[in-house]
Coordinates of C-alpha atoms in Angstrom, one line a residue:
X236 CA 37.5 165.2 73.8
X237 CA 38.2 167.3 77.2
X238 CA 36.0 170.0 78.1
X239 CA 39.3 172.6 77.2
X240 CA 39.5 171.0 73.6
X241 CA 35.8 171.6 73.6
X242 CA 35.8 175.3 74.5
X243 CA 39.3 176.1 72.6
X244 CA 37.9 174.5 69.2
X245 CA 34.4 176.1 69.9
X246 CA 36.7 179.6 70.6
X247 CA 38.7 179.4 67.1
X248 CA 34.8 179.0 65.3
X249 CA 34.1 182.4 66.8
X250 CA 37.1 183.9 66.2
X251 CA 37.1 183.2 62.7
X252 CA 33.6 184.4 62.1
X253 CA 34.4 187.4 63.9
X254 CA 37.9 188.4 61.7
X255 CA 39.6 187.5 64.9
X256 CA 43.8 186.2 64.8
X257 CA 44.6 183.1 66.4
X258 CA 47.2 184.3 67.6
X259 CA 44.9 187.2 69.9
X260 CA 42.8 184.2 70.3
X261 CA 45.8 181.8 71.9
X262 CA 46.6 184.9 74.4
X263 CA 42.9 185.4 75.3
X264 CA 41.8 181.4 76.2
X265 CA 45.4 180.5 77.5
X266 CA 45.1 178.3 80.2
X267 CA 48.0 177.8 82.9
X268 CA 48.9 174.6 84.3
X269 CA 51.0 174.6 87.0
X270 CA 53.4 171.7 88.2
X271 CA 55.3 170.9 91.5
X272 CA 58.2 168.6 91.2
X273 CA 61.6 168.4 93.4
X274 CA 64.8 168.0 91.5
X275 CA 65.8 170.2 88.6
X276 CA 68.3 167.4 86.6
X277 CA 65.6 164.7 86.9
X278 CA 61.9 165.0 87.7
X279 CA 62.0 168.7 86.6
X280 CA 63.7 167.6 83.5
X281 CA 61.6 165.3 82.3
X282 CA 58.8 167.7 82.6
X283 CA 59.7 170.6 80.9
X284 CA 60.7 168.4 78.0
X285 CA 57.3 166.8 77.9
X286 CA 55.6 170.2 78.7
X287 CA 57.9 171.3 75.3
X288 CA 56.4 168.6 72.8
X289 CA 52.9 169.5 74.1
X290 CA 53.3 173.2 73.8
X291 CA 53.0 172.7 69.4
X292 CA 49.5 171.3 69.1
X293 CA 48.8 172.7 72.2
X294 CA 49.3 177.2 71.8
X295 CA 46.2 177.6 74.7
X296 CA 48.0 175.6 77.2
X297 CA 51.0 177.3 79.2
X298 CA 53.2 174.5 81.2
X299 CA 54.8 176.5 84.0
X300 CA 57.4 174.2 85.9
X301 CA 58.4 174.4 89.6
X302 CA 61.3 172.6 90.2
X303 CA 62.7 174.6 93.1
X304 CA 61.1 173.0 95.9
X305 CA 62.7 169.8 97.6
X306 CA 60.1 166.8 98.2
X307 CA 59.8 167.8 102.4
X308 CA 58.3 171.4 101.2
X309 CA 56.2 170.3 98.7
X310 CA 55.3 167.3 101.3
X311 CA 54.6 170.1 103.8
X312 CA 52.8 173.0 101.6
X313 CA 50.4 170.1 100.4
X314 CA 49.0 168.6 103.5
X315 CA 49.0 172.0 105.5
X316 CA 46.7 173.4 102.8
X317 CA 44.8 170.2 102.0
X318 CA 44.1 170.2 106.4
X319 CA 43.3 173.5 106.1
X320 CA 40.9 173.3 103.3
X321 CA 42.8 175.6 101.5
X322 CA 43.9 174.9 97.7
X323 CA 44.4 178.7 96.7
X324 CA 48.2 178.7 95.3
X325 CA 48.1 174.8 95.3
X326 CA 49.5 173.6 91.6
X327 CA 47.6 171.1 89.2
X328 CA 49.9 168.8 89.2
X329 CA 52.2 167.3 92.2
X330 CA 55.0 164.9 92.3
X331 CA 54.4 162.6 94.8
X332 CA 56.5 160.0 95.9
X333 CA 55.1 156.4 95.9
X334 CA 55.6 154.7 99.7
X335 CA 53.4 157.9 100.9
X336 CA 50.9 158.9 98.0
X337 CA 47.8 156.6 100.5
X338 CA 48.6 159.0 103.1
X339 CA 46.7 161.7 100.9
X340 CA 44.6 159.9 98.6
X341 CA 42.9 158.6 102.1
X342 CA 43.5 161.6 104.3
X343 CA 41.9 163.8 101.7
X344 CA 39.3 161.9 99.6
X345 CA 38.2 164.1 96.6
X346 CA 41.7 166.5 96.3
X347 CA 42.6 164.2 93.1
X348 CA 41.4 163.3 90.2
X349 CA 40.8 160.1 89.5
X350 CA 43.0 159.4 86.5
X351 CA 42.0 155.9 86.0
X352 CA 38.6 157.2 84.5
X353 CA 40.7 159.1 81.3
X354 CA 43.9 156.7 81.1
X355 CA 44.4 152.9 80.4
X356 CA 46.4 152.3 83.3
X357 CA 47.4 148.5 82.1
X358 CA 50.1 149.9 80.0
X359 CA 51.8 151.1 82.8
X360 CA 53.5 148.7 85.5
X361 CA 51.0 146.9 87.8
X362 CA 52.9 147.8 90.9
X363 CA 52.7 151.1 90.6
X364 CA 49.6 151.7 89.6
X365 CA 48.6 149.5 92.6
X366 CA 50.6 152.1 95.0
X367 CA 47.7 154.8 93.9
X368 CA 44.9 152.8 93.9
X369 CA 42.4 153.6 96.3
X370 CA 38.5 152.3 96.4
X371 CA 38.7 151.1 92.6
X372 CA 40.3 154.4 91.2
X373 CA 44.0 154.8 90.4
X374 CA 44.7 158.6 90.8
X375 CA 48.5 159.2 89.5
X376 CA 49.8 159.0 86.4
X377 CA 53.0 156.3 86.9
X378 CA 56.4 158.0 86.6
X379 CA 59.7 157.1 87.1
X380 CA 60.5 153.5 87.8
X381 CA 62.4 151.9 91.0
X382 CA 63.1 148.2 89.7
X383 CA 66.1 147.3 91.5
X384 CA 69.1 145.4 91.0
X385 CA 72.0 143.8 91.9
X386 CA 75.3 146.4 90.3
X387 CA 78.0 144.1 90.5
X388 CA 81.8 144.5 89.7
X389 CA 82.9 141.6 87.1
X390 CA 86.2 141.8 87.6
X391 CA 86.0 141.5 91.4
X392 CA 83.9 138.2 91.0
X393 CA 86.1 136.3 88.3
X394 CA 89.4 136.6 90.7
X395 CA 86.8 135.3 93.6
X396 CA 85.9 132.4 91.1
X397 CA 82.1 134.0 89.6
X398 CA 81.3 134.2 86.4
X399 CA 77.6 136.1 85.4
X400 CA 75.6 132.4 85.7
X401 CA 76.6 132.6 89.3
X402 CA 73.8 135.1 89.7
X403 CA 70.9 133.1 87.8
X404 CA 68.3 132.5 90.7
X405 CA 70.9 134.2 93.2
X406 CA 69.7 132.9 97.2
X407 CA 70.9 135.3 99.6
X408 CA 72.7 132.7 101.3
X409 CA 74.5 132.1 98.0
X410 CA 75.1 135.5 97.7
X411 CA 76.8 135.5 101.1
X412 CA 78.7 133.0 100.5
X413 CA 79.6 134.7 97.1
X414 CA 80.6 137.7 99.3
X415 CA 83.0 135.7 101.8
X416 CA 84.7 134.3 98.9
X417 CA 85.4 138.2 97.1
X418 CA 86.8 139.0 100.2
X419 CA 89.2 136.0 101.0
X420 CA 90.0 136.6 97.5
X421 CA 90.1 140.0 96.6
X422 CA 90.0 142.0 99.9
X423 CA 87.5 144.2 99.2
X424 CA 84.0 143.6 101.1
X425 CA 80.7 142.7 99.3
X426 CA 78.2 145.7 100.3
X427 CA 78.0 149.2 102.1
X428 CA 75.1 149.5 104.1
X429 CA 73.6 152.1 106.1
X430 CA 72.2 151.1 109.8
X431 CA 70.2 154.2 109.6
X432 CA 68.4 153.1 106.2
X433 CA 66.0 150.4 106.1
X434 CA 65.6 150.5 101.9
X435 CA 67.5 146.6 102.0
X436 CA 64.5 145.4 104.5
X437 CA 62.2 147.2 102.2
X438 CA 63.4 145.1 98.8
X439 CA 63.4 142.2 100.3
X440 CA 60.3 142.5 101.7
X441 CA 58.3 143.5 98.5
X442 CA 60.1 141.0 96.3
X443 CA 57.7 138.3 98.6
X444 CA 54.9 140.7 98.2
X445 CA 54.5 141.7 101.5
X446 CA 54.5 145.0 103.3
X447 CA 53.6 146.5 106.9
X448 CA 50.4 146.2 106.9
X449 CA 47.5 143.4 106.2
X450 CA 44.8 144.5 103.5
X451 CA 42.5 146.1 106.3
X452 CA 45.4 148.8 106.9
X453 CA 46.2 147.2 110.5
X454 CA 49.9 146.4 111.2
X455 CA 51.3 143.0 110.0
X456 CA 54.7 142.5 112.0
X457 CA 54.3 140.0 114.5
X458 CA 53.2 137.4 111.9
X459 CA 55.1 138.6 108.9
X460 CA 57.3 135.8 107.4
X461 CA 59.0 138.1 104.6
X462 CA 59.9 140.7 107.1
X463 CA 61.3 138.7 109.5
X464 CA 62.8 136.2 106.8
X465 CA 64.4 139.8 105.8
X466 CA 65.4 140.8 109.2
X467 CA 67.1 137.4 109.6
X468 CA 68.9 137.5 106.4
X469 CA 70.4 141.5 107.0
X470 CA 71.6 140.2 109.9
X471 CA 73.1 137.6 108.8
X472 CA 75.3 139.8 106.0
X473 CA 76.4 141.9 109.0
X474 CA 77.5 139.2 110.8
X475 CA 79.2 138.0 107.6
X476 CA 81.8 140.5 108.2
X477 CA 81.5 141.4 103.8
X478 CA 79.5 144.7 104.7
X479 CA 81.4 147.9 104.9
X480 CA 79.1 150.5 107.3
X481 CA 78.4 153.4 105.3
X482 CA 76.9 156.8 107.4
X483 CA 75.2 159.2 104.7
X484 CA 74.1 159.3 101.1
X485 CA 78.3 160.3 100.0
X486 CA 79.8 157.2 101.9
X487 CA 77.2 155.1 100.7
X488 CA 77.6 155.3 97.3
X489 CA 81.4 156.5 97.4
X490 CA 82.2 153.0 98.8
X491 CA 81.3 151.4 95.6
X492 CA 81.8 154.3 93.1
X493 CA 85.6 154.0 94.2
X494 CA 86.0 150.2 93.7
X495 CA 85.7 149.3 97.6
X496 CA 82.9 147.4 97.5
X497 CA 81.9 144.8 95.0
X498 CA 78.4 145.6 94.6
X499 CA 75.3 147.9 94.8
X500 CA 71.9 146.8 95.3
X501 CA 69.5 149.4 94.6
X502 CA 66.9 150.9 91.8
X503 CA 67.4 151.6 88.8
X504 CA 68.6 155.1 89.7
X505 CA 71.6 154.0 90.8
X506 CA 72.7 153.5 87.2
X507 CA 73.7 157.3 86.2
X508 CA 75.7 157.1 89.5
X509 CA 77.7 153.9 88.9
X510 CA 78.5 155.4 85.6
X511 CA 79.7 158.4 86.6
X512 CA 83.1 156.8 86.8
X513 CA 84.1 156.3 83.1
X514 CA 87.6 154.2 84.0
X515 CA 85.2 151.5 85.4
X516 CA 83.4 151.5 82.2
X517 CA 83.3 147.0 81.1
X518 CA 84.1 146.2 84.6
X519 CA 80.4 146.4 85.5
X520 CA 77.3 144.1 84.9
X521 CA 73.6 143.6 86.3
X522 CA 71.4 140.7 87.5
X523 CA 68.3 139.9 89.2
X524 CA 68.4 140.6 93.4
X525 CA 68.6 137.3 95.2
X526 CA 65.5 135.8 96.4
X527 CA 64.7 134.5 99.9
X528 CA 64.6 131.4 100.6
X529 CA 61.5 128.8 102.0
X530 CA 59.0 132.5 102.0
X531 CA 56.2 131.7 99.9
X532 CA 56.2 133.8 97.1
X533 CA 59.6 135.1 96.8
X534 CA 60.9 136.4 93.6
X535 CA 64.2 138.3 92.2
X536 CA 61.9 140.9 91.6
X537 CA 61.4 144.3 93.8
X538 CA 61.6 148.2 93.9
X539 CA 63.2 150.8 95.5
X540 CA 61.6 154.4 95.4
X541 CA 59.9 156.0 92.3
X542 CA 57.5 158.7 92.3
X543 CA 54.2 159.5 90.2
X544 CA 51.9 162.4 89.0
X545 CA 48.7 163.9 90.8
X546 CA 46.4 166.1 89.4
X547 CA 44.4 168.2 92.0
X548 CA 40.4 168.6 91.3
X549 CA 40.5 172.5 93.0
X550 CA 43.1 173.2 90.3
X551 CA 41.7 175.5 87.2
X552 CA 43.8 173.9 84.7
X553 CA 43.0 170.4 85.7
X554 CA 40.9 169.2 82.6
X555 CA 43.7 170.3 80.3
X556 CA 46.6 168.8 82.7
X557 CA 44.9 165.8 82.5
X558 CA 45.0 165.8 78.8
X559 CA 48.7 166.6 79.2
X560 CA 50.1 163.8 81.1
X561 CA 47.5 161.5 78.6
X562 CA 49.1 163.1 75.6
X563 CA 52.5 162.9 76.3
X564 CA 53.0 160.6 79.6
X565 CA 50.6 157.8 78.6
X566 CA 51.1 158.0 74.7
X567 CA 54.4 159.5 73.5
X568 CA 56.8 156.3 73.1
X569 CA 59.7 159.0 71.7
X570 CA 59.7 161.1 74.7
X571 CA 60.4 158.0 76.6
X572 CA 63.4 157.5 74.6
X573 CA 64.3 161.1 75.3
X574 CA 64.4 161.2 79.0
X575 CA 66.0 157.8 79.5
X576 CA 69.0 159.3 77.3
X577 CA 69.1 162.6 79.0
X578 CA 68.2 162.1 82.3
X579 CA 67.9 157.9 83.0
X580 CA 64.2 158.4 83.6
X581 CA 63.1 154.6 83.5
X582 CA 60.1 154.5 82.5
X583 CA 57.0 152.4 84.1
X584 CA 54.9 153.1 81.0
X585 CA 55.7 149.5 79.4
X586 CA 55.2 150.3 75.5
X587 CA 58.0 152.6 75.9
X588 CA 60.4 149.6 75.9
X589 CA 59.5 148.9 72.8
X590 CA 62.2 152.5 71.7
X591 CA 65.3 152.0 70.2
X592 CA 67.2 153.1 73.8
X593 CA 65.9 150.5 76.0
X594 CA 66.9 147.9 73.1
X595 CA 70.0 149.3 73.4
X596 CA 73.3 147.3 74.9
X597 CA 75.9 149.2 77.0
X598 CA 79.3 149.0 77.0
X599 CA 79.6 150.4 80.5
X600 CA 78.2 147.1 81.2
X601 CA 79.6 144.5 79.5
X602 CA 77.8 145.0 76.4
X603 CA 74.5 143.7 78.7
X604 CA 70.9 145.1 76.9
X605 CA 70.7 146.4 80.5
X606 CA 67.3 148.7 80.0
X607 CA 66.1 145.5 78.1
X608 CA 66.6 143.4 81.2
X609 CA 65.4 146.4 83.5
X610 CA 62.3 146.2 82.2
X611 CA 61.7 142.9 81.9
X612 CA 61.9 142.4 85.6
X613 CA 59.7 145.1 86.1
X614 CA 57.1 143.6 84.4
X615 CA 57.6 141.1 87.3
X616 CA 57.8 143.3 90.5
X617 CA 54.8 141.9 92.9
X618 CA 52.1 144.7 93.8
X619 CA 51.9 145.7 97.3
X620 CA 49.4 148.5 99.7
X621 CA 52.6 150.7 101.1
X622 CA 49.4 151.8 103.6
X623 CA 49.3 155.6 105.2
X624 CA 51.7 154.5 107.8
X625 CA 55.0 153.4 105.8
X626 CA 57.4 156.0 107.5
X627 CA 56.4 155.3 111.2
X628 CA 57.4 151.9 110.6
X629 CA 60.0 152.2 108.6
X630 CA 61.5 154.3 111.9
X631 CA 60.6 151.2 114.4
X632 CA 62.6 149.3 111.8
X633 CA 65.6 151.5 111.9
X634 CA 66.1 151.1 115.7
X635 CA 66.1 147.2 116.0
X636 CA 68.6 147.3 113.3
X637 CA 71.9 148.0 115.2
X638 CA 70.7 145.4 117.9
X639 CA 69.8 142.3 115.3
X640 CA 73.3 142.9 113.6
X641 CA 75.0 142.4 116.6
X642 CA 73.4 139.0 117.3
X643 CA 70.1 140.1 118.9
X644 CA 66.7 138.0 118.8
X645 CA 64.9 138.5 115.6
X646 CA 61.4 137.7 117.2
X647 CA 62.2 140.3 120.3
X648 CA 63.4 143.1 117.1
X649 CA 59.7 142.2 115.5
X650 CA 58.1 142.3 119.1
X651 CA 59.6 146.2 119.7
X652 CA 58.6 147.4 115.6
X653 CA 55.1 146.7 116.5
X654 CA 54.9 148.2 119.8
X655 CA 56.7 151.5 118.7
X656 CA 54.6 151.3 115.5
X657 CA 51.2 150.7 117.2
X658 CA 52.1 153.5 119.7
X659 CA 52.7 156.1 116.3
X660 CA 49.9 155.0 114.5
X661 CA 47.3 156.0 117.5

């Protein structure tokens, strides 16, 4: 029982005794919890509706929800404050995004609680709770889900020749080849890619199980077979002449959205946004990414974004916000149900596949069981350290990117990522 169970429950005795109402009781020993989250439709969303099944069982606990921030302010307000030693006006519990939460948890040792010592982190997806480990301790409480796949029109690919078996163990080279043939066939090119993006390199990567950096935290470029078996193989789509060149977050996924493309390759986050055209609704199915070939360890398996819960230790609510997210976020299979309907919040708590929505088939796509098959390769994502340094390489990245699509050396793309990288990390 938490120490605010302990003192509400010990409260009520004394009320009673003393002809006191609950209800004055409830107003006197309220205790506020405050949250920070970006995104009012989704992350704030999900919140407020698990703040709202808490609130019953729960009168001495307030939820207050502040979704008005984007994720740079909330990025910013946190580690000015936590440099500053400052926590007054801090919440007591942050969303943090994934690829950067070892930036704080090692740049600010003691600011979070360690969650790991109240929940049963194996029900939630290994991968993620990997991405808040840090010396033993896993300090968020796993939220929404990035498990990518490959979106694919079905139409496109039956004039080109492809039925859905064509995608079983998918090679990218096979799914080149796929793409040469929708074009000769069909005219419309395979993928839209952004040059100023490096989320493919990313997927790629992590379905090997390999990141930036080796397990000490130092770089790992030069010597990084998935990366540049990655860097090889975006080239090599490029040069394919199936890619349509995408600038921005509206031409990106207006290139597909409008039938010029033939697939998406993304999280599972993409879904809400393929479906927001409801005349394409049966034309649609989902499969495993492809896998890259002769890297040791490669799967169909990877992630793209996601973000998690923190609870700060300087907070005054925290005991009963970390009963909260245990309650509802680590217990509450419904609520799962609830926020995949409502706002396609896949979940990375895996009982909650057991709920009659992610059973569920959808016509949109084919009649697939596609939150059944989401989760199942989730289950299969390999765990990698994203490191404190993930968006100062991800920059080096970005700049070799116009030069390898246009032919240049792989190994001289590599050579410049960890110079510019080494010369950011000092």
């Amino acid at each position: 029982m938490t120490t605010t169970a302990l003192r509400w429950r010990h409260a009520l005795a004394m009320a009673a005794a003393a002809g006191v109402s609950m209800l004055t009781m409830t107003a006197a020993m309220a205790v506020d919890v405050t949250v920070w989250a970006w995104d009012t439709n989704f992350n704030g969303a999900a919140m407020k509706e698990a703040a709202s099944r808490y609130a019953p069982s729960h009168p001495d606990v307030n939820i207050k929800v502040d979704d008005s921030m984007q994720q740079e302010d909330i990025r910013q307000k946190l580690q000015t404050q936590l440099l500053a030693g400052d926590t007054t006006g801090l919440p007591d519990i942050v969303l943090i995004q994934d690829d950067v939460a070892q930036k704080y948890l090692q740049s600010f040792p003691g600011a979070f609680v360690p969650l790991s010592d109240s929940i049963d982190m194996s029900a939630f997806a290994p991968y993620k709770v990997a991405a808040a480990t840090h010396d033993g301790k896993s300090y968020s409480l796993p939220f929404d889900s990035g498990v990518t796949g490959l979106f694919y029109r079905a139409d496109y690919l039956k004039d080109a020749g492809y039925e859905a078996d064509a995608l079983k163990d998918l090679t990218w080279d096979k799914f080149i080849q796929i793409g040469k043939d929708v074009k000769a066939k069909t005219g419309h090119n395979l993928i839209a890619l952004d040059l100023n993006g490096s989320g493919l390199i990313r997927i790629m990567m992590q379905s090997a199980g390999a990141w930036y950096f080796n397990p000490d935290g130092s770089l790992n470029i030069l010597d990084n077979k998935p990366l540049k078996a990655a860097l090889e193989t975006y080239a090599k789509i490029w040069q394919a002449d199936i890619v349509k060149p995408a600038s921005g977050w509206t031409e990106f996924t207006g290139a597909f959205t409008s039938g010029e493309t033939a697939v998406a390759l993304n999280g599972v986050w993409m879904t809400g946004t393929i479906k927001s055209q409801p005349d394409q609704a049966g034309k649609w199915g989902v499969a495993p990414i492809p896998k890259l070939e002769g890297v040791e360890g490669a799967t169909g398996y990877s992630n793209e974004g996601g973000s998690s819960w923190y609870v700060l230790s300087s907070g005054a609510g925290k005991d009963a916000a970390v009963d909260f997210l245990k309650s509802i976020w680590a217990t509450d299979v419904d609520f799962y149900q609830k926020i995949l309907i409502g706002q396609g919040a896949f979940s990375t708590w895996l009982p909650a596949s057991a709920g009659d929505a992610y059973k569920a088939s959808d016509d949109f796509f084919g009649g697939q069981p596609v939150w059944a098959n989401f989760s199942e390769w989730q289950a299969k994502i390999p765990s990698i350290d994203y490191g404190i340094y993930t968006a100062e390489v991800d920059s080096a990245v970005v700049a070799q990117l116009p030069t390898i699509t246009q032919g240049g050396s792989v190994d001289d793309a590599l050579k410049a990522i960890n110079d510019q990288a080494s010369q950011q990390m000092q």
